[in-house]
Amino acid sequence: MGHFDYSLPSFSLRALAVWRRNFLVWRKLAIPSLLGNLADPMIYLFGLGYGLGGLLPQVAGVSYIAFLASGTVCGSTMNAASFEALYSSFSRMHMQKTWEAIMNAPVALDDVMAGEWLWAAAKASLSGVAILAVIAALGFVASPLALWALPVIFITGLCFAALGLIVTALAPSYDFFMYYFTLFITPMVLLCGVFFPADQLPPLVQSIAAWLPLTHSVALIRPLLFDTMPTNILMHLFVLIGIAMVAFWIAVVLTRRRLLN
Amino acid sequence: MIVNLTSPLIVTELQKSYQGKRVVDGLNLELVRGECFGLLGPNGAGKTTTLRCCLGLTAPDSGDITLAGLPVPQRAREARASIGVVPQFDNLDPDFTVAENLLVYGRYFGMSDADIRPKIAGLLEFAGLAGKENANIRTLSGGMKRRLTLGRALVNDPDLLILDEPTTGLDPQARHLIWERLKRLLSQGKTILLTTHFMDEAERLCQRLGIMDAGRLMTIGPPRDLIRDNIEAQVVEVYGEGAPDWATAEATAFAQRIEVSGETAFCYVKDATALLQHLGGRPALRTLHRPANLEDVFLKLTGRDLRD
């Protein structure tokens, strides 16, 4: 393998042309794509929310379905960002050679990566916001304070899109993504307070979960939906933004080695 | 009007290794504005790597590249603004129609939709795809895809076109159409750099050729000069079971140079009269007498061994 180029990502406005390319593709299939993004989390939300919720008293001071709804916003944003940055980006990079075509124009790899990153975060945000809209319509959102969840959803998208792009940079084939989902994404859904409060877990597991990005997303978004100011806002934001930035940098370094040697 | 006479591409002492293996080894090249230059070489000669270095898509180990007057890789992104590229493998965007492919590609050059849209009909006309605006990429034939890729490479009205094996995998009809279009572009004053391993393509299109092997340019010049300077004028091909034995035992008396490949002896001669007279007395051996061509030069310089 070749050498690593550790220089920080440097991108131009051409990144927007890459973003617009993905947006144009999405626009052609917007309705089925949005329904697809909504269907899975909604099935879980109603299935578990009503089925399991009927057996439970209040969870963390609210009905179980309301508790689960706020977690689902975070979980689906994570899932949508991960799917886009893994499967879709890999298709464009490796299978269709779309990135190669773009880089023959005056667009640098860093621009392509930035466009992909912002696109995956935007698409994930749409997914998170769609769920937020549905649960708001169902009365699970307490106050306009919930609007502050919107930027947090986008930052969550940036964080998981960047992590996904690292995996894509290393992937020999689609099969590789199964490891990431089973070893990283699925545990996170269970450990970070999407389905149940993380303080139900043994202390050791809790201290591991504290390091996982989804924990911080949930810690910010859930209170906002229940009309409460989150605690340690800056710390949670710092972790999410910090992971997003560092992960994107690593993804760029790895992809440079993969494509520019 | 300022006429730009500087070379669109100058490469000096280019070196590039992969895992200790030297792929490009001290390559020098200077294109003349308005010419078609062909890089001819067997698989693995370093042609594609050379092009990637010139476009700034991979950093050379050493050497200097000036593309469109700008140093590469340092300012490759800017330099590519006046270059059109047709890659070896089609990478049209399968998620888009024919027209959308051109629109989206133009945006990568910083062009506005208002700049690109009026050009689309002309580009499709040029590509022989008029009326196919809304066709899905998956429904196009191999030749159509190549032509659309060529049209896409022209969206920014480039000065220099770089084509990596532009007709590999196409049928003769499709190849001739591509050649005709490339000639049209040359007549408009564009410069073309292409790689190929088709001799007829190189001979028809290129004013100058460089024959490349093992990362080096073995020779460089107009096709006819390469034949004149590198090889005897005549070739007599001798076939048949006895040909290899005959070649070792007797042919050396008549031919300047002999190459045996399987059951065929290739005799390279300045004057074939004596050899043909001698062969007249050997009815068991079949012969073909022809003038030497570019393929003979190519095989002489790069050898007859398979490259895979």
Short mmCIF file of N, CA and C in Angstrom, two decimals, chain B residues 72 171 241 255 271 300 307:
data_model
loop_
_atom_site.label_atom_id
_atom_site.label_comp_id
_atom_site.label_asym_id
_atom_site.label_seq_id
_atom_site.Cartn_x
_atom_site.Cartn_y
_atom_site.Cartn_z
N VAL B 72 1.75 20.34 -11.89
CA VAL B 72 0.93 19.22 -11.40
C VAL B 72 1.87 18.33 -10.57
N ASP B 171 -16.88 -2.37 -31.69
CA ASP B 171 -16.84 -3.04 -32.99
C ASP B 171 -16.31 -2.06 -34.04
N GLU B 241 5.18 -26.43 -41.18
CA GLU B 241 5.84 -27.25 -40.16
C GLU B 241 7.36 -27.07 -40.17
N ALA B 255 18.09 -12.97 -44.89
CA ALA B 255 17.35 -11.95 -44.12
C ALA B 255 18.27 -11.28 -43.11
N ASP B 271 15.63 -5.96 -48.96
CA ASP B 271 15.19 -6.30 -50.31
C ASP B 271 14.84 -7.79 -50.30
N LYS B 300 9.10 -5.45 -32.37
CA LYS B 300 10.56 -5.45 -32.26
C LYS B 300 11.00 -4.76 -30.97
N ARG B 307 1.94 -10.22 -22.21
CA ARG B 307 1.93 -9.40 -21.00
C ARG B 307 0.59 -9.57 -20.31
#
